[in-house]
C-alpha atoms as a PDB file:
ATOM      1  CA  MET A   1       4.965  23.699  20.363  1.00  0.00           C
ATOM      2  CA  ALA A   2       7.810  23.030  17.951  1.00  0.00           C
ATOM      3  CA  GLY A   3      10.900  25.100  17.538  1.00  0.00           C
ATOM      4  CA  GLY A   4      13.543  25.582  14.918  1.00  0.00           C
ATOM      5  CA  ILE A   5      17.042  26.982  14.838  1.00  0.00           C
ATOM      6  CA  ARG A   6      17.432  30.357  13.210  1.00  0.00           C
ATOM      7  CA  GLU A   7      20.551  31.103  11.310  1.00  0.00           C
ATOM      8  CA  THR A   8      20.404  34.696  12.424  1.00  0.00           C
ATOM      9  CA  GLY A   9      21.480  35.690  15.890  1.00  0.00           C
ATOM     10  CA  GLY A  10      19.222  35.567  18.891  1.00  0.00           C
ATOM     11  CA  ASP A  11      18.375  33.196  21.669  1.00  0.00           C
ATOM     12  CA  GLU A  12      14.647  32.807  21.009  1.00  0.00           C
ATOM     13  CA  LEU A  13      13.352  29.872  19.012  1.00  0.00           C
ATOM     14  CA  ALA A  14      10.636  30.586  16.462  1.00  0.00           C
ATOM     15  CA  GLU A  15       7.458  28.519  16.455  1.00  0.00           C
ATOM     16  CA  THR A  16       6.674  26.454  13.390  1.00  0.00           C
ATOM     17  CA  HIS A  17       3.061  26.075  12.363  1.00  0.00           C
ATOM     18  CA  GLU A  18       3.230  22.719  10.619  1.00  0.00           C
ATOM     19  CA  ILE A  19       1.014  19.721  11.383  1.00  0.00           C
ATOM     20  CA  ASN A  20       2.857  16.730  12.758  1.00  0.00           C
ATOM     21  CA  VAL A  21       1.076  13.675  11.264  1.00  0.00           C
ATOM     22  CA  THR A  22       3.250  11.018  12.901  1.00  0.00           C
ATOM     23  CA  PRO A  23       1.005  10.581  15.985  1.00  0.00           C
ATOM     24  CA  PHE A  24      -2.065  10.401  13.721  1.00  0.00           C
ATOM     25  CA  ILE A  25      -0.461   7.641  11.645  1.00  0.00           C
ATOM     26  CA  ASP A  26       0.508   5.750  14.801  1.00  0.00           C
ATOM     27  CA  VAL A  27      -3.048   5.880  16.108  1.00  0.00           C
ATOM     28  CA  MET A  28      -4.455   4.728  12.758  1.00  0.00           C
ATOM     29  CA  LEU A  29      -2.052   1.759  12.623  1.00  0.00           C
ATOM     30  CA  VAL A  30      -3.028   0.701  16.153  1.00  0.00           C
ATOM     31  CA  LEU A  31      -6.732   0.920  15.231  1.00  0.00           C
ATOM     32  CA  LEU A  32      -6.083  -1.100  12.072  1.00  0.00           C
ATOM     33  CA  ILE A  33      -4.432  -3.863  14.096  1.00  0.00           C
ATOM     34  CA  ILE A  34      -7.287  -3.869  16.622  1.00  0.00           C
ATOM     35  CA  PHE A  35      -9.908  -4.244  13.886  1.00  0.00           C
ATOM     36  CA  MET A  36      -7.892  -6.937  12.105  1.00  0.00           C
ATOM     37  CA  VAL A  37      -7.790  -8.970  15.321  1.00  0.00           C
ATOM     38  CA  ALA A  38     -11.421  -8.299  16.318  1.00  0.00           C
ATOM     39  CA  ALA A  39     -13.049  -9.002  12.922  1.00  0.00           C
ATOM     40  CA  PRO A  40     -12.622 -12.804  12.971  1.00  0.00           C
ATOM     41  CA  LEU A  41     -14.028 -12.910  16.498  1.00  0.00           C
ATOM     42  CA  ALA A  42     -17.308 -11.375  15.294  1.00  0.00           C
ATOM     43  CA  THR A  43     -18.199 -14.296  13.026  1.00  0.00           C
ATOM     44  CA  VAL A  44     -20.440 -17.194  14.008  1.00  0.00           C
ATOM     45  CA  ASP A  45     -18.318 -20.152  15.046  1.00  0.00           C
ATOM     46  CA  VAL A  46     -20.656 -22.991  16.002  1.00  0.00           C
ATOM     47  CA  PRO A  47     -18.929 -26.355  15.485  1.00  0.00           C
ATOM     48  CA  VAL A  48     -21.084 -27.931  12.782  1.00  0.00           C
ATOM     49  CA  ASP A  49     -19.749 -30.550  10.347  1.00  0.00           C
ATOM     50  CA  LEU A  50     -21.263 -29.186   7.126  1.00  0.00           C
ATOM     51  CA  PRO A  51     -21.723 -31.324   4.022  1.00  0.00           C
ATOM     52  CA  ALA A  52     -19.921 -30.253   0.843  1.00  0.00           C
ATOM     53  CA  SER A  53     -21.663 -28.676  -2.135  1.00  0.00           C
ATOM     54  CA  THR A  54     -20.554 -27.932  -5.689  1.00  0.00           C
ATOM     55  CA  ALA A  55     -23.060 -25.097  -6.133  1.00  0.00           C
ATOM     56  CA  ALA A  56     -21.680 -21.656  -6.908  1.00  0.00           C
ATOM     57  CA  ALA A  57     -21.198 -19.483  -3.832  1.00  0.00           C
ATOM     58  CA  ARG A  58     -23.536 -16.508  -3.456  1.00  0.00           C
ATOM     59  CA  GLU A  59     -22.835 -13.122  -1.964  1.00  0.00           C
ATOM     60  CA  ARG A  60     -23.250 -12.991   1.800  1.00  0.00           C
ATOM     61  CA  PRO A  61     -25.411 -10.209   3.281  1.00  0.00           C
ATOM     62  CA  ASP A  62     -24.026  -7.689   5.776  1.00  0.00           C
ATOM     63  CA  ASP A  63     -25.822  -9.147   8.814  1.00  0.00           C
ATOM     64  CA  PRO A  64     -26.762 -12.783   8.083  1.00  0.00           C
ATOM     65  CA  VAL A  65     -29.133 -14.712  10.363  1.00  0.00           C
ATOM     66  CA  TYR A  66     -27.708 -18.184  11.015  1.00  0.00           C
ATOM     67  CA  LEU A  67     -29.848 -20.985  12.405  1.00  0.00           C
ATOM     68  CA  SER A  68     -27.675 -23.997  13.216  1.00  0.00           C
ATOM     69  CA  VAL A  69     -28.753 -27.566  13.949  1.00  0.00           C
ATOM     70  CA  THR A  70     -26.088 -29.562  15.755  1.00  0.00           C
ATOM     71  CA  LYS A  71     -25.815 -33.343  15.652  1.00  0.00           C
ATOM     72  CA  ASP A  72     -27.663 -33.623  18.980  1.00  0.00           C
ATOM     73  CA  LEU A  73     -30.525 -31.593  17.349  1.00  0.00           C
ATOM     74  CA  THR A  74     -29.880 -28.462  19.418  1.00  0.00           C
ATOM     75  CA  LEU A  75     -31.004 -25.251  17.698  1.00  0.00           C
ATOM     76  CA  LEU A  76     -28.702 -22.232  17.825  1.00  0.00           C
ATOM     77  CA  LEU A  77     -29.673 -18.798  16.532  1.00  0.00           C
ATOM     78  CA  ASP A  78     -26.310 -17.226  15.679  1.00  0.00           C
ATOM     79  CA  ASP A  79     -24.423 -18.346  18.840  1.00  0.00           C
ATOM     80  CA  SER A  80     -27.218 -18.718  21.408  1.00  0.00           C
ATOM     81  CA  ASP A  81     -29.256 -21.830  22.205  1.00  0.00           C
ATOM     82  CA  ILE A  82     -32.990 -21.554  21.597  1.00  0.00           C
ATOM     83  CA  SER A  83     -35.880 -23.947  22.137  1.00  0.00           C
ATOM     84  CA  ARG A  84     -38.094 -25.111  19.305  1.00  0.00           C
ATOM     85  CA  ASP A  85     -41.066 -23.388  20.950  1.00  0.00           C
ATOM     86  CA  GLY A  86     -39.172 -20.087  21.199  1.00  0.00           C
ATOM     87  CA  LEU A  87     -37.832 -20.153  17.633  1.00  0.00           C
ATOM     88  CA  ALA A  88     -40.521 -17.899  16.136  1.00  0.00           C
ATOM     89  CA  GLN A  89     -40.127 -15.269  18.868  1.00  0.00           C
ATOM     90  CA  ALA A  90     -36.318 -15.375  18.712  1.00  0.00           C
ATOM     91  CA  LEU A  91     -36.359 -14.973  14.914  1.00  0.00           C
ATOM     92  CA  ALA A  92     -38.829 -12.093  15.133  1.00  0.00           C
ATOM     93  CA  THR A  93     -36.560 -10.366  17.638  1.00  0.00           C
ATOM     94  CA  ARG A  94     -33.392 -11.037  15.590  1.00  0.00           C
ATOM     95  CA  THR A  95     -34.876  -9.918  12.246  1.00  0.00           C
ATOM     96  CA  GLY A  96     -36.970  -7.068  13.631  1.00  0.00           C
ATOM     97  CA  GLY A  97     -40.154  -8.819  12.459  1.00  0.00           C
ATOM     98  CA  ASP A  98     -38.988  -8.843   8.814  1.00  0.00           C
ATOM     99  CA  HIS A  99     -40.393 -12.103   7.400  1.00  0.00           C
ATOM    100  CA  GLU A 100     -38.617 -11.423   4.094  1.00  0.00           C
ATOM    101  CA  ALA A 101     -35.209 -11.863   5.752  1.00  0.00           C
ATOM    102  CA  ARG A 102     -33.220 -14.820   4.476  1.00  0.00           C
ATOM    103  CA  ILE A 103     -32.440 -17.430   7.142  1.00  0.00           C
ATOM    104  CA  PHE A 104     -29.168 -19.323   6.619  1.00  0.00           C
ATOM    105  CA  LEU A 105     -29.750 -22.882   7.846  1.00  0.00           C
ATOM    106  CA  ARG A 106     -26.644 -24.785   8.867  1.00  0.00           C
ATOM    107  CA  ALA A 107     -27.006 -28.463   9.763  1.00  0.00           C
ATOM    108  CA  ASP A 108     -24.473 -31.065  10.804  1.00  0.00           C
ATOM    109  CA  GLN A 109     -23.987 -33.992   8.414  1.00  0.00           C
ATOM    110  CA  ALA A 110     -25.211 -36.366  11.133  1.00  0.00           C
ATOM    111  CA  VAL A 111     -28.654 -34.690  11.259  1.00  0.00           C
ATOM    112  CA  ALA A 112     -31.281 -36.895   9.631  1.00  0.00           C
ATOM    113  CA  TYR A 113     -33.262 -35.531   6.694  1.00  0.00           C
ATOM    114  CA  GLY A 114     -36.526 -35.788   8.640  1.00  0.00           C
ATOM    115  CA  ASP A 115     -35.122 -33.743  11.519  1.00  0.00           C
ATOM    116  CA  LEU A 116     -33.896 -31.065   9.110  1.00  0.00           C
ATOM    117  CA  MET A 117     -37.340 -30.944   7.474  1.00  0.00           C
ATOM    118  CA  ALA A 118     -38.924 -30.533  10.921  1.00  0.00           C
ATOM    119  CA  VAL A 119     -36.769 -27.442  11.501  1.00  0.00           C
ATOM    120  CA  MET A 120     -37.679 -26.101   8.058  1.00  0.00           C
ATOM    121  CA  ASN A 121     -41.358 -26.633   8.916  1.00  0.00           C
ATOM    122  CA  LEU A 122     -40.845 -24.625  12.110  1.00  0.00           C
ATOM    123  CA  LEU A 123     -39.376 -21.827   9.995  1.00  0.00           C
ATOM    124  CA  GLN A 124     -42.343 -21.976   7.615  1.00  0.00           C
ATOM    125  CA  ARG A 125     -44.850 -21.837  10.486  1.00  0.00           C
ATOM    126  CA  ALA A 126     -42.970 -18.833  11.884  1.00  0.00           C
ATOM    127  CA  GLY A 127     -43.474 -17.092   8.512  1.00  0.00           C
ATOM    128  CA  TYR A 128     -39.892 -17.271   7.205  1.00  0.00           C
ATOM    129  CA  LEU A 129     -40.031 -18.706   3.697  1.00  0.00           C
ATOM    130  CA  LYS A 130     -36.616 -17.590   2.445  1.00  0.00           C
ATOM    131  CA  VAL A 131     -34.270 -20.293   3.709  1.00  0.00           C
ATOM    132  CA  ALA A 132     -30.752 -20.826   2.378  1.00  0.00           C
ATOM    133  CA  LEU A 133     -28.953 -24.075   3.122  1.00  0.00           C
ATOM    134  CA  VAL A 134     -25.292 -23.585   4.022  1.00  0.00           C
ATOM    135  CA  GLY A 135     -22.639 -26.094   2.982  1.00  0.00           C
ATOM    136  CA  LEU A 136     -18.911 -26.285   2.456  1.00  0.00           C
ATOM    137  CA  GLU A 137     -17.658 -25.284  -0.955  1.00  0.00           C
ATOM    138  CA  GLN A 138     -16.286 -28.209  -2.958  1.00  0.00           C
ATOM    139  CA  VAL A 139     -14.607 -28.144  -6.353  1.00  0.00           C
ATOM    140  CA  PRO A 140     -16.487 -30.446  -8.742  1.00  0.00           C
ATOM    141  CA  THR A 141     -14.443 -33.381  -9.997  1.00  0.00           C
ATOM    142  CA  PRO A 142     -14.423 -33.945 -13.764  1.00  0.00           C
ATOM    143  CA  ALA A 143     -16.293 -37.015 -14.994  1.00  0.00           C
ATOM    144  CA  SER A 144     -14.025 -39.870 -15.948  1.00  0.00           C
ATOM    145  CA  ALA A 145     -13.908 -40.898 -19.592  1.00  0.00           C
ATOM    146  CA  PRO A 146     -15.581 -44.244 -20.502  1.00  0.00           C
END
């Protein structure tokens, strides 16, 4: 209850019926800071040394499915280790059985081409044909004049 001082005589304070927005603003600023700190923690952060690409970057979906291949050929679905035999079941669980979902394949530079193709074959056998290869963005260098 808020009070004000009346210029007229009397000892009673009159109530004011105005909304005090200061606590609301304080709460909103605290929530903003919490979300700003928590947002980077929600991204996939598997240490993979990606090769560079000069292709134009495409828009990222709201909930991407990342399949990572580390240099020791370990498979990680988002942040969790999975076996090659359990890949199809793990993908079906992660995508809700949607075989039209795009799978973002991240592979370390040290992974051999044959090993990467073996993982892509596993994806094909599991029924996931939309595979996007993830790489680091690199600015193309202009060709030197002869």
